[in-house]
Short mmCIF file of C-alpha atoms and ligand atoms in Angstrom, two decimals:
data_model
loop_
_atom_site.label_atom_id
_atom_site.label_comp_id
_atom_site.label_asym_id
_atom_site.label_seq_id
_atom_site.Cartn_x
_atom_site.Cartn_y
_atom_site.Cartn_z
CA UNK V 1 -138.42 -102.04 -77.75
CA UNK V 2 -137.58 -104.98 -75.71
CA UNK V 3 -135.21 -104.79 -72.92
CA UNK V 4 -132.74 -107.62 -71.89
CA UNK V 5 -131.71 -108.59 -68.38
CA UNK V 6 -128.19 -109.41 -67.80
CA UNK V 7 -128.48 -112.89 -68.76
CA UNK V 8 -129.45 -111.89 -71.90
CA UNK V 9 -133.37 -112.65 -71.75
CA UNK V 10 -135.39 -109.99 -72.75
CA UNK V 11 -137.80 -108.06 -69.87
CA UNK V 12 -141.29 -109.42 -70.36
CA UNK V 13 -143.62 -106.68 -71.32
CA UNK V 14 -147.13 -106.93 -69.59
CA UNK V 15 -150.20 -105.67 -70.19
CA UNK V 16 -152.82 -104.95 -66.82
CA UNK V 17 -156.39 -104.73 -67.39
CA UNK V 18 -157.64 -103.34 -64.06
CA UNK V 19 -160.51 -100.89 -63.74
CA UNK V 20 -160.47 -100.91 -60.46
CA UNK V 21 -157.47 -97.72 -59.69
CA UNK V 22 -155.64 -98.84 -57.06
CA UNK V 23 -155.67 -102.83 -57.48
CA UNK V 24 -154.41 -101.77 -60.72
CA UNK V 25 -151.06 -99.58 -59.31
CA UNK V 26 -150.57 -101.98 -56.67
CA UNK V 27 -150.37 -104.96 -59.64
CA UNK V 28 -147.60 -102.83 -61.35
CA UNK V 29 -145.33 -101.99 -58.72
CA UNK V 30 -145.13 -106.00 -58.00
CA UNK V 31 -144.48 -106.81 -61.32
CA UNK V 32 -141.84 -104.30 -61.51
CA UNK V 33 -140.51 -105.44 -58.50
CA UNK V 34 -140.14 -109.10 -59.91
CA UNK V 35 -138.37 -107.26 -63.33
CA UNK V 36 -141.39 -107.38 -65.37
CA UNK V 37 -142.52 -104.15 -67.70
CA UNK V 38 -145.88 -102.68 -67.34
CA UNK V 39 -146.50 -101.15 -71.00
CA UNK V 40 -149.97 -100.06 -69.42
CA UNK V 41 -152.43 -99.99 -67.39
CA UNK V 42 -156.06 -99.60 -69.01
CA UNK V 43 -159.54 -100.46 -67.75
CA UNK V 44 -161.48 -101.94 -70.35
CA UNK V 45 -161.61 -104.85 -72.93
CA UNK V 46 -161.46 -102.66 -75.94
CA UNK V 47 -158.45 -100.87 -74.29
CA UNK V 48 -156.76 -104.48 -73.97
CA UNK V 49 -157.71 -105.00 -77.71
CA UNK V 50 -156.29 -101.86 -78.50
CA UNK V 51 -153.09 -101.52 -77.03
CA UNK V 52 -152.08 -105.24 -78.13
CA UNK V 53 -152.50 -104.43 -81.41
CA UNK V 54 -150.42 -101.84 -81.04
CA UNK V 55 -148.08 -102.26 -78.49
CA UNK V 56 -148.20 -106.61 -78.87
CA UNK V 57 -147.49 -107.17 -75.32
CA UNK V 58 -145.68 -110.64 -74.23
CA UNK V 59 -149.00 -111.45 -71.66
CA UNK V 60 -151.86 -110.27 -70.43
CA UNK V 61 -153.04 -109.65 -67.17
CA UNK V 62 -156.77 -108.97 -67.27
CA UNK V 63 -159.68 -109.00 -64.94
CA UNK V 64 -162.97 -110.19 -65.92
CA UNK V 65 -165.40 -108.46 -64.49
CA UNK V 66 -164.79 -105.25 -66.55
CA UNK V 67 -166.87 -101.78 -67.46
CA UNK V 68 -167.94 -100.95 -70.94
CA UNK V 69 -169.15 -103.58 -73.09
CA UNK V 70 -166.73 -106.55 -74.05
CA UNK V 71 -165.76 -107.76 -70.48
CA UNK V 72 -162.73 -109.94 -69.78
CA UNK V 73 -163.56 -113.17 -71.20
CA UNK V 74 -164.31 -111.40 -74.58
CA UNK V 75 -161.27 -109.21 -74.33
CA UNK V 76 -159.38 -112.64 -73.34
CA UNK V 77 -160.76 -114.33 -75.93
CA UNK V 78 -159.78 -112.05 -78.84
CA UNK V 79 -156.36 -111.86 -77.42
CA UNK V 80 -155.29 -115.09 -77.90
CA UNK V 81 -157.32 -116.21 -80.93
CA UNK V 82 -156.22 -112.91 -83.37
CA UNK V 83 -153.32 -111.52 -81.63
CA UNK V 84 -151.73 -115.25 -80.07
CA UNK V 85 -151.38 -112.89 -76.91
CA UNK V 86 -151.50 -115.21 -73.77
CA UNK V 87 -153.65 -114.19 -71.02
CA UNK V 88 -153.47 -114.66 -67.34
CA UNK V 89 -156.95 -114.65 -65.22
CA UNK V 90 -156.98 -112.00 -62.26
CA UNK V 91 -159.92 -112.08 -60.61
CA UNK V 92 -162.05 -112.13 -57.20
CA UNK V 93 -164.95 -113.67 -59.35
CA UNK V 94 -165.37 -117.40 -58.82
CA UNK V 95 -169.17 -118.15 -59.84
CA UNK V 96 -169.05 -121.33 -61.98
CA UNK V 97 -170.84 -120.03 -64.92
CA UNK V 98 -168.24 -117.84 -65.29
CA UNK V 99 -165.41 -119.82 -64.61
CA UNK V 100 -166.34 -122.22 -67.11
CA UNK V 101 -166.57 -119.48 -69.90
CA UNK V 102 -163.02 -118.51 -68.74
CA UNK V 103 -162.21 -121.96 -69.49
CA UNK V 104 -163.29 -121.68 -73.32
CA UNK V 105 -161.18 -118.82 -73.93
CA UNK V 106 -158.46 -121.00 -72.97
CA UNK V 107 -156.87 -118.82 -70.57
CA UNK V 108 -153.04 -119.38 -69.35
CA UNK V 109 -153.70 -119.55 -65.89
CA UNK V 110 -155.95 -118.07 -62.98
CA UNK V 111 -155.03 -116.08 -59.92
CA UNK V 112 -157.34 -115.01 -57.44
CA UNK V 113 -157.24 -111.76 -55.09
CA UNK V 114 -155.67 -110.99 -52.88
CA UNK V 115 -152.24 -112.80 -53.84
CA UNK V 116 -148.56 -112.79 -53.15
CA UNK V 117 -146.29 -111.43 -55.23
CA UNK V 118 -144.26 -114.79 -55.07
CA UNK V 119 -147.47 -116.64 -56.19
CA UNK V 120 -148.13 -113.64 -59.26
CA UNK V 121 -144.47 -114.52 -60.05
CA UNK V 122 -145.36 -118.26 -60.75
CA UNK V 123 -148.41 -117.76 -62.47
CA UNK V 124 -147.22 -115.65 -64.64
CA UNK V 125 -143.49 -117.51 -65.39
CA UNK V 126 -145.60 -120.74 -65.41
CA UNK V 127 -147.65 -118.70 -68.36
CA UNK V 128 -145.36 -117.73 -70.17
CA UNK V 129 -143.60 -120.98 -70.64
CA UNK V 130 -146.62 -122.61 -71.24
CA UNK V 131 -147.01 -119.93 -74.48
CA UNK V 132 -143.51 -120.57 -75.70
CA UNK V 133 -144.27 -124.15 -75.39
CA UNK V 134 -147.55 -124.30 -77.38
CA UNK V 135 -145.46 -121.75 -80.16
CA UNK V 136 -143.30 -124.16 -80.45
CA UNK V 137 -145.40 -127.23 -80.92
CA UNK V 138 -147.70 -124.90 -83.25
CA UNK V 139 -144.61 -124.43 -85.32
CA UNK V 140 -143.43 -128.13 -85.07
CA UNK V 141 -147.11 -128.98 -86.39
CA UNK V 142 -146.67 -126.95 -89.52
CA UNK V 143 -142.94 -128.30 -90.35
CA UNK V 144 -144.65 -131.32 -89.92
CA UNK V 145 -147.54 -130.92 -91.92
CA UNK V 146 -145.38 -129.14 -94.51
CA UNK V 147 -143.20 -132.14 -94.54
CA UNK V 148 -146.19 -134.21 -94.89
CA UNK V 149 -147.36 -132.29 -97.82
CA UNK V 150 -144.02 -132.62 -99.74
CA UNK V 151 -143.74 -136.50 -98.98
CA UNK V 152 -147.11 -136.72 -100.26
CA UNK V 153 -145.85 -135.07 -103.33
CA UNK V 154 -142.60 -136.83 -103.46
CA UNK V 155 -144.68 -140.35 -102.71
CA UNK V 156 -147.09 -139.25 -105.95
CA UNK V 157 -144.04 -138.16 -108.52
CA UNK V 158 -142.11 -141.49 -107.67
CA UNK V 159 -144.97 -143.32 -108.75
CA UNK V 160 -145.76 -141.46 -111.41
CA UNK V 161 -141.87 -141.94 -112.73
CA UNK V 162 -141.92 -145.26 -111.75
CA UNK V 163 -145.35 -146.11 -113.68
CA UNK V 164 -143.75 -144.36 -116.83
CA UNK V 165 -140.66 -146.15 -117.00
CA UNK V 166 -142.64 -149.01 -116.60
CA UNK V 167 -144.77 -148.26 -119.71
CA UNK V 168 -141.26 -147.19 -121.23
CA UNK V 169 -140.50 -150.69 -120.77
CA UNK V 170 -143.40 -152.41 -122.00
CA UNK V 171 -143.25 -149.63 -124.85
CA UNK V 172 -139.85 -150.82 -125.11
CA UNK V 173 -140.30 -154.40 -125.21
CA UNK V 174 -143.01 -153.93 -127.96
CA UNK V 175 -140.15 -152.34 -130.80
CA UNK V 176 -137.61 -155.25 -129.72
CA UNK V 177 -140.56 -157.60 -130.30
CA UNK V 178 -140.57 -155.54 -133.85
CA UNK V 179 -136.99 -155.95 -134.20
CA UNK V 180 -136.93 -159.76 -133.59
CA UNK V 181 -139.31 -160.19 -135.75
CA UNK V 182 -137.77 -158.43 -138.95
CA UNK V 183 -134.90 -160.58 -138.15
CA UNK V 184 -136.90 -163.23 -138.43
CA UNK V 185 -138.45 -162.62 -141.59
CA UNK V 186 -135.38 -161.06 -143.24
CA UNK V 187 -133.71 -164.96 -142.40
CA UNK V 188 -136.51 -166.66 -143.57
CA UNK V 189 -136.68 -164.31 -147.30
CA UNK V 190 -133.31 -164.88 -147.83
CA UNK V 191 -133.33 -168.60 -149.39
CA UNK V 192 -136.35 -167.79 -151.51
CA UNK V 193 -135.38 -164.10 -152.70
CA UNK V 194 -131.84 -165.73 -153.81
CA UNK V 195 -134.18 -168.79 -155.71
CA UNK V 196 -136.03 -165.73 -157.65
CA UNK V 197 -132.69 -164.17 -157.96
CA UNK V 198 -131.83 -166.41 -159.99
CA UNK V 199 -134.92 -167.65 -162.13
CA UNK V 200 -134.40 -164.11 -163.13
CA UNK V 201 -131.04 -164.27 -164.38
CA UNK V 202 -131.73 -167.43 -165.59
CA UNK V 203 -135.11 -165.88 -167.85
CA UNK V 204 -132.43 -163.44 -169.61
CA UNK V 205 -129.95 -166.71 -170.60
CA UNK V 206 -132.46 -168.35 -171.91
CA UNK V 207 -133.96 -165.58 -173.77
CA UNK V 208 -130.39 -164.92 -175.39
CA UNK V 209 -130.17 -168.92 -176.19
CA UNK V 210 -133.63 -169.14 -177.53
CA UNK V 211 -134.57 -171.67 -174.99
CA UNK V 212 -137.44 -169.49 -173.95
CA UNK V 213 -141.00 -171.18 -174.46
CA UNK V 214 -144.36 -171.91 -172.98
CA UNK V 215 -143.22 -174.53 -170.82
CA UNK V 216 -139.90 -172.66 -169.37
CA UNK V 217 -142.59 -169.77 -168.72
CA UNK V 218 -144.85 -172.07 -167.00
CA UNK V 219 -141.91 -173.22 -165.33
CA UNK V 220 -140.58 -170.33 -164.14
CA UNK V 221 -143.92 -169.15 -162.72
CA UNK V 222 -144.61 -172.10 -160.89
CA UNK V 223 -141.18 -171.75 -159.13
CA UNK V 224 -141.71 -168.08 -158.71
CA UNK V 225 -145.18 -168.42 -156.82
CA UNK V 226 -143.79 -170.99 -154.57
CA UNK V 227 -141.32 -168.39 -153.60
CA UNK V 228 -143.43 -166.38 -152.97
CA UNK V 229 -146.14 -168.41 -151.29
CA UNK V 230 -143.27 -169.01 -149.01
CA UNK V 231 -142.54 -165.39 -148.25
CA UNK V 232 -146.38 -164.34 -147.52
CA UNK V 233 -146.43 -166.96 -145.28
CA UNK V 234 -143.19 -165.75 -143.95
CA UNK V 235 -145.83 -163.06 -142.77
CA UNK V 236 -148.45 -164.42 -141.92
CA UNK V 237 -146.51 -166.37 -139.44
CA UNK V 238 -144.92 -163.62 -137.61
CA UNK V 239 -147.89 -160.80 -137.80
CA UNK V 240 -149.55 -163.58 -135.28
CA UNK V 241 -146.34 -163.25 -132.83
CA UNK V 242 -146.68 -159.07 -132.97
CA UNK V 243 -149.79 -157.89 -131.44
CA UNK V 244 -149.57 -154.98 -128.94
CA UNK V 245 -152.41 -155.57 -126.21
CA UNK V 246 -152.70 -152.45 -123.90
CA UNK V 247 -154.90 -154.11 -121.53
CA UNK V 248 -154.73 -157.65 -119.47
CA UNK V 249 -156.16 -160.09 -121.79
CA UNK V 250 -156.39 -164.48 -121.16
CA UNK V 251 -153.69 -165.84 -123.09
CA UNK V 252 -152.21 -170.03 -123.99
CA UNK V 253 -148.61 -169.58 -122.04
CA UNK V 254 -148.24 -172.94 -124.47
CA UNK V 255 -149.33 -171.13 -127.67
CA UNK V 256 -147.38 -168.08 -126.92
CA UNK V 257 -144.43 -170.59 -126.38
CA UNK V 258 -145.18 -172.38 -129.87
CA UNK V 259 -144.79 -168.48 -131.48
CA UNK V 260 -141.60 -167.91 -129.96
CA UNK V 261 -140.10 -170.99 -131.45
CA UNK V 262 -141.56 -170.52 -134.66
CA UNK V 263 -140.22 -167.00 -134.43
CA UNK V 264 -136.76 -167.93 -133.42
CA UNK V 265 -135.80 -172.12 -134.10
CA UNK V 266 -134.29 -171.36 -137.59
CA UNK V 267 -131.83 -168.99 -136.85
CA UNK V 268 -131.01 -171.11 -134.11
CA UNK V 269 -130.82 -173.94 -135.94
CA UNK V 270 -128.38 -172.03 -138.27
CA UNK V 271 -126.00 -171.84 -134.83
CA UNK V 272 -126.19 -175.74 -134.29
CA UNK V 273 -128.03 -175.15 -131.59
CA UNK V 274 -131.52 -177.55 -130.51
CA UNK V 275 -134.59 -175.99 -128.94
CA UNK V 276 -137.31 -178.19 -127.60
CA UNK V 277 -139.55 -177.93 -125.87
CA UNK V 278 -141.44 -180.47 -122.91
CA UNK V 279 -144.99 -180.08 -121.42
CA UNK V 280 -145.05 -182.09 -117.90
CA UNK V 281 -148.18 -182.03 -116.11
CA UNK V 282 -146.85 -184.17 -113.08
CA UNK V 283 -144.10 -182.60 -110.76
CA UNK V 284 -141.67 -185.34 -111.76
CA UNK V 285 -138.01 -184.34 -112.32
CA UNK V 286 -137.19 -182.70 -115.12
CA UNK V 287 -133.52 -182.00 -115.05
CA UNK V 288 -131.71 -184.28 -117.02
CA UNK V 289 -134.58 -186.46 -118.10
CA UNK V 290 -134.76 -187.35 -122.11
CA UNK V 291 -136.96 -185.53 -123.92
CA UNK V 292 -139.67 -187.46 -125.73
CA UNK V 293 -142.60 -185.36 -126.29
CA UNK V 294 -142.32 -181.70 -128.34
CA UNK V 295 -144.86 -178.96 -126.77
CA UNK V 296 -146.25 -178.65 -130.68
CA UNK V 297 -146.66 -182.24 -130.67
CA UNK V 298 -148.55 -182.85 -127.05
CA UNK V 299 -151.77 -184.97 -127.71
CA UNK V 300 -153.78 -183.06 -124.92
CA UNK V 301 -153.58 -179.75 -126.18
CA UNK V 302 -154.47 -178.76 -122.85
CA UNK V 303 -154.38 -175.27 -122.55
CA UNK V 304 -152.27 -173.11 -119.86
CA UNK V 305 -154.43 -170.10 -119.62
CA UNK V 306 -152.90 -166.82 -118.00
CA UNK V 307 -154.00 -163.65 -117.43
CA UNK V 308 -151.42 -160.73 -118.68
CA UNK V 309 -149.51 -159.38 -121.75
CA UNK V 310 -148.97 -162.03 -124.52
CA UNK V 311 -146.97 -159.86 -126.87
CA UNK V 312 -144.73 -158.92 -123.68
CA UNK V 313 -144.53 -162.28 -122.08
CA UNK V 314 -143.33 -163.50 -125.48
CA UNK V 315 -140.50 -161.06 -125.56
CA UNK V 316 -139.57 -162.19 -122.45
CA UNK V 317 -139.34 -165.42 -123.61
CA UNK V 318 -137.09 -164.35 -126.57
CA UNK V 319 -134.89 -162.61 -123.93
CA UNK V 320 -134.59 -165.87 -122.02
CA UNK V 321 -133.63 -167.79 -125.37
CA UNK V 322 -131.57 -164.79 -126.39
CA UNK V 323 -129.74 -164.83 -123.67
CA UNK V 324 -129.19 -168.98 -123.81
CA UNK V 325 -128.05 -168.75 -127.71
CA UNK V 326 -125.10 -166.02 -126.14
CA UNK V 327 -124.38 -167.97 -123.88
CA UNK V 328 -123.86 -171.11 -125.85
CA UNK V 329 -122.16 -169.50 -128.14
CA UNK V 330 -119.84 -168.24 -125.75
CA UNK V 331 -119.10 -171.55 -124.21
CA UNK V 332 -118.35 -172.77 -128.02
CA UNK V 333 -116.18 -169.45 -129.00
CA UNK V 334 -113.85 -170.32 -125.74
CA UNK V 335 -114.07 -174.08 -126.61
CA UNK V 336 -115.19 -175.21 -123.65
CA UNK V 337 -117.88 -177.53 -125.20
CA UNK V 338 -116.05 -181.01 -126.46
CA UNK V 339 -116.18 -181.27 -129.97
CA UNK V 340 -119.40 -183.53 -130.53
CA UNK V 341 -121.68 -181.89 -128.07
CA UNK V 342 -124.46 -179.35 -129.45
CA UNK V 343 -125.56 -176.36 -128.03
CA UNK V 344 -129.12 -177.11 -125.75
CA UNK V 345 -132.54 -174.90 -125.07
CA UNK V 346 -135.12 -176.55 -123.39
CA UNK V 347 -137.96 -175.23 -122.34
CA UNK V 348 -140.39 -177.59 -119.80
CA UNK V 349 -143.53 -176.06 -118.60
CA UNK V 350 -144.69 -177.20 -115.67
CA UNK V 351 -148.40 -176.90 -114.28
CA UNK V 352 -148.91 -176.84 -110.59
CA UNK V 353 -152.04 -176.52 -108.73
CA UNK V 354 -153.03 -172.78 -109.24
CA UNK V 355 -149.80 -171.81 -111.15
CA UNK V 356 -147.20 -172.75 -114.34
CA UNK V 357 -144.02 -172.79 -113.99
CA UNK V 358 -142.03 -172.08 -117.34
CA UNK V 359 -137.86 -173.60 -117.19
CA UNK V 360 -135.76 -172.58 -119.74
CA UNK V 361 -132.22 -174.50 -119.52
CA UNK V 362 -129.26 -174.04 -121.29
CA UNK V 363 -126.01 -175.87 -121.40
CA UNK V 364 -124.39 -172.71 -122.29
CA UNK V 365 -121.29 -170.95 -119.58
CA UNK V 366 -123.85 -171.09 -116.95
CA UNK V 367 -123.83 -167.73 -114.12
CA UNK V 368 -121.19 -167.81 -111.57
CA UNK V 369 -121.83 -167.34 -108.29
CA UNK V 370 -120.39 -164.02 -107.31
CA UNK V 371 -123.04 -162.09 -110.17
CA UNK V 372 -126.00 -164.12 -109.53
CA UNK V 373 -127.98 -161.34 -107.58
CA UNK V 374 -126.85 -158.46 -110.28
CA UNK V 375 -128.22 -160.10 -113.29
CA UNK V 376 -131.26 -158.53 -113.08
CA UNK V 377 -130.10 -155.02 -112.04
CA UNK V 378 -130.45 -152.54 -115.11
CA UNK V 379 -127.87 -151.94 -117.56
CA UNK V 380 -125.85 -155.28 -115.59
CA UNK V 381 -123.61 -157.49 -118.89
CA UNK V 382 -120.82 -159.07 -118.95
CA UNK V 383 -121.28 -159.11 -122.71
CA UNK V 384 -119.28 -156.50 -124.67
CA UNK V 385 -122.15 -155.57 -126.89
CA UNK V 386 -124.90 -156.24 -124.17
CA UNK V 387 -127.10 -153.29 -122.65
CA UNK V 388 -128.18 -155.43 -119.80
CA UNK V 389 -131.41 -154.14 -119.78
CA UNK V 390 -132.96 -157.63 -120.77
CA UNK V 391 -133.06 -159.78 -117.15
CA UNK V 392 -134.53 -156.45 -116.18
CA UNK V 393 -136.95 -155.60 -118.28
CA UNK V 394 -138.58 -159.44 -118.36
CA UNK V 395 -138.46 -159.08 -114.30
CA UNK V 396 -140.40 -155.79 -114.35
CA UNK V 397 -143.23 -157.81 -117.10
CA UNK V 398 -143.46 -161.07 -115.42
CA UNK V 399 -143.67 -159.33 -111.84
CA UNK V 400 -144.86 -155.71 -111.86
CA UNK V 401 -147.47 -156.46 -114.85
CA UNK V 402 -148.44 -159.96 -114.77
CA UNK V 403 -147.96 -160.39 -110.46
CA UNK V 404 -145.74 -163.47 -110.94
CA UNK V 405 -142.15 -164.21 -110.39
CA UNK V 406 -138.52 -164.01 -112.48
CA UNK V 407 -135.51 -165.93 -110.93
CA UNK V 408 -132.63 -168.55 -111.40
CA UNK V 409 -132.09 -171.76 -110.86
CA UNK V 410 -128.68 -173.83 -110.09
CA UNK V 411 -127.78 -175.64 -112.25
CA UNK V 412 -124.84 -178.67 -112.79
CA UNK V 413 -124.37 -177.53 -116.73
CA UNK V 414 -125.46 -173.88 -117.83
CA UNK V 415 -128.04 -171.67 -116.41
CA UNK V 416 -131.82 -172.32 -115.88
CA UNK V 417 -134.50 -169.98 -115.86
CA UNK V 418 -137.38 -169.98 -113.99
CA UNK V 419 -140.60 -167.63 -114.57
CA UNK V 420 -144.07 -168.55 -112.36
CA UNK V 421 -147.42 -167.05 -113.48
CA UNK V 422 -150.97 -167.95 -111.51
CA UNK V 423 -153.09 -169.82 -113.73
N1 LIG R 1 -128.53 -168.04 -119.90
C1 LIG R 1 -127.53 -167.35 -119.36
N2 LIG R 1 -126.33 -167.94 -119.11
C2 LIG R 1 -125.31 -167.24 -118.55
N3 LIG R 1 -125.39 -165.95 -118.20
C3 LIG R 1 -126.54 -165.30 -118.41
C4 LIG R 1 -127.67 -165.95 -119.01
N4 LIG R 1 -128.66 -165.06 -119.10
C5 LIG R 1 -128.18 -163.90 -118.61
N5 LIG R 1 -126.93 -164.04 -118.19
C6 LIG R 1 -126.08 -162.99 -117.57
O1 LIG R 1 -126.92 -161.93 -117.17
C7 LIG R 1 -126.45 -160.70 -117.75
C8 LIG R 1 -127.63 -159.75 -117.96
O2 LIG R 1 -128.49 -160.25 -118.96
P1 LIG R 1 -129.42 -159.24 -119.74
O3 LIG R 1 -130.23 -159.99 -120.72
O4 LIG R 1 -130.13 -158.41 -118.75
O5 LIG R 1 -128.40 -158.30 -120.48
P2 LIG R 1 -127.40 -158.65 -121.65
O6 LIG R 1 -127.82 -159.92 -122.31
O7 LIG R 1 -126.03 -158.61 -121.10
O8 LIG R 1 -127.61 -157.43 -122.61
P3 LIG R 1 -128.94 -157.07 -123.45
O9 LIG R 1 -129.58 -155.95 -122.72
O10 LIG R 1 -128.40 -156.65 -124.76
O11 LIG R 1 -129.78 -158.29 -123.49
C9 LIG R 1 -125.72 -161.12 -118.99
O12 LIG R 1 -124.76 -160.17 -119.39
C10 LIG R 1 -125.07 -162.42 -118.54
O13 LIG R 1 -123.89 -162.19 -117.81
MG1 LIG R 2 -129.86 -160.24 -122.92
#
């Protein structure tokens, strides 16, 4: 049991190895003196061993020359290593072979005889703090290293979340590419599945008024198969625009462009609203100048190769447009556009030495100031049916996956913008 003084710190309880009798009584009756308890006196290492395992003493004080077979280093040594007992050097002994043993066993301090009780005092306080010190950093080590472990951790399940919600995303952008694209195709099939809509009706007329012959079924066929030609085409069309690519692949920025607009220019064109589209190679301005020359109509057909994901660089370009066509049609639904102007897309690619950069301008509301730096935070609209997942998603594609950049431009009429890939 330990025993507290009256400041409340508890009597330190020492251990003397000694073999020599009355060294060994004299020892104790200082140390009691200066408030310590003697738990024992004993003469021989595997005494010392003993009675620390037992008794687990707060220091030792132990000679090292000792009888029997493990002598004082050994004892020493044990001690501190198994039991964490810290041991003080007593000891007439001074040969060098031996003091540098004592050294190994990383002893908590020397004293040599014959000393003062005021210098046994210091050793030993000196000692002791040095052991409370050294428990203390041990312990600190092991928070620390625990903490270490769990940041590890922490540092490997953030990127593990953070690579799946990235492939949610791509994933993600693949079924809106879907989406878009049975929009598409379900605008284009309208006209002709109304056109065979009615050659049907029309076969069942002319079967009641007799007008039904070779020719009217020659007719009739030759209408229907242009219908359908038209459909299957439809297809064929879009299939090209839909191609999931797990892996980085060289892609035509341009021809991905061209797929987009053959993907999308109808239905805008059933909104009144013009998409063209500019290839400059120069780094004239662009802003304002009059377009002249389409992107499906440039005579070079120089190509913009890229390295990345076509099928998700596309659907950020249908976000991009997406978001222009809303934003047109906004400006028109609060009639803020005077009454002959049309809605505007343009898209101008721009090549640069070592890099494209893709504009895409509206003349729709434009972005005011004050939400500029949200528009690309997750679930951000100002749309009533909007998710606001869009900006973000294209931001996490063009930068995350294909290493180049997302942002806006100012702009006098609408909103621009820009994306930058290495080329
Ligand atoms: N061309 C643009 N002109 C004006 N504002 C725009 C334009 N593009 C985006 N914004 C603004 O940025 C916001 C975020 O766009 P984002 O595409 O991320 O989401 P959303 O279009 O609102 O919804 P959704 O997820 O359905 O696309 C929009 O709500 C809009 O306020
Ligand atoms: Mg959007």
């Amino acid at each position: 049991m330990q025993i507290r003084d009256k400041l409340g710190n508890s009597t330190k309880r020492i251990l003397v190895v000694e073999d020599e009798w009355i060294i060994a009584m004299n020892l104790k009756e200082m140390l009691e003196s200066l408030g310590y308890e003697v738990i024992s006196l004993v003469h021989t290492g595997e005494e010392a061993v003993r009675v620390s395992e037992a008794e687990h003493p707060n220091i030792v004080l132990m000679d090292i020359l000792l009888r029997g077979k493990m002598d004082g280093i050994e004892a020493a040594d044990y001690l501190y290593s198994i039991l964490d007992v810290p041991v003080v050097y007593i000891t007439s002994f001074t040969d060098e072979r031996t003091l540098e043993r004592a050294k190994e066993s990383e002893p908590f301090g020397y004293i040599l005889k014959p000393f003062e009780k005021r210098e046994l005092h210091i050793v030993i306080e000196m000692a002791l703090y040095k052991h409370e010190m050294d428990k203390r950093l041990k312990e600190k080590t092991k928070q620390l290293e625990e903490l270490n472990r769990n940041l590890e951790t922490r540092v490997k399940e953030e990127i593990e979340k953070g690579r799946k919600k990235d492939r949610m995303i791509i994933q993600q952008s693949k079924l809106m590419a879907m989406g878009e694209m049975m929009v598409a195709i379900a605008h284009q099939w309208r006209q002709p599945l109304n056109v065979i809509g009615l050659l049907v009706q029309d076969l069942e007329d002319a079967y009641n008024f007799g007008e039904v012959d070779k020719q009217y079924i020659k007719d009739m066929t030759v209408e229907s198969m242009a219908q359908l030609a038209f459909m299957s085409k439809t297809i064929s069309d879009f299939t090209n625009f839909f191609k999931p690519v797990n892996e980085k692949v060289l892609f035509d920025v341009k021809v991905a462009i061209e797929e987009v607009i053959t993907l999308v220019h109808t239905r805008l064109e059933s909104s009144q609203i013009i998409l063209d589209c500019e290839f400059k190679r120069s780094t004239a301005d662009y802003i304002g100048s009059d377009y002249t020359t389409s992107l499906l109509q440039d005579a070079s057909h120089g190509q913009i190769i890229v390295k990345g994901y076509p099928d998700a660089f596309k659907q950020v370009i249908l976000i991009i447009i997406n978001n222009a066509r809303d934003s047109i049609l906004r400006k028109r639904q609060d009639e803020l556009f005077s009454s002959n102007r049309k809605g505007l897309i343009r898209i101008i690619l721009q090549e640069q030495a070592g890099y494209v950069v893709i504009r895409v301008r509206d003349n729709g509301v434009g972005i005011a100031e004050d939400i500029c730096d949200r528009i690309f935070e997750p679930y951000f609209t100002t749309k009533d049916s909007g998710i606001g997942i869009g900006l973000y998603m294209s931001k996490i594609i063009i930068e995350n996956h294909m290493s180049g950049k997302l942002y806006t431009e100012n702009a006098d009429d609408g909103a621009i913008f820009c994306i930058e890939l290495n080329i």
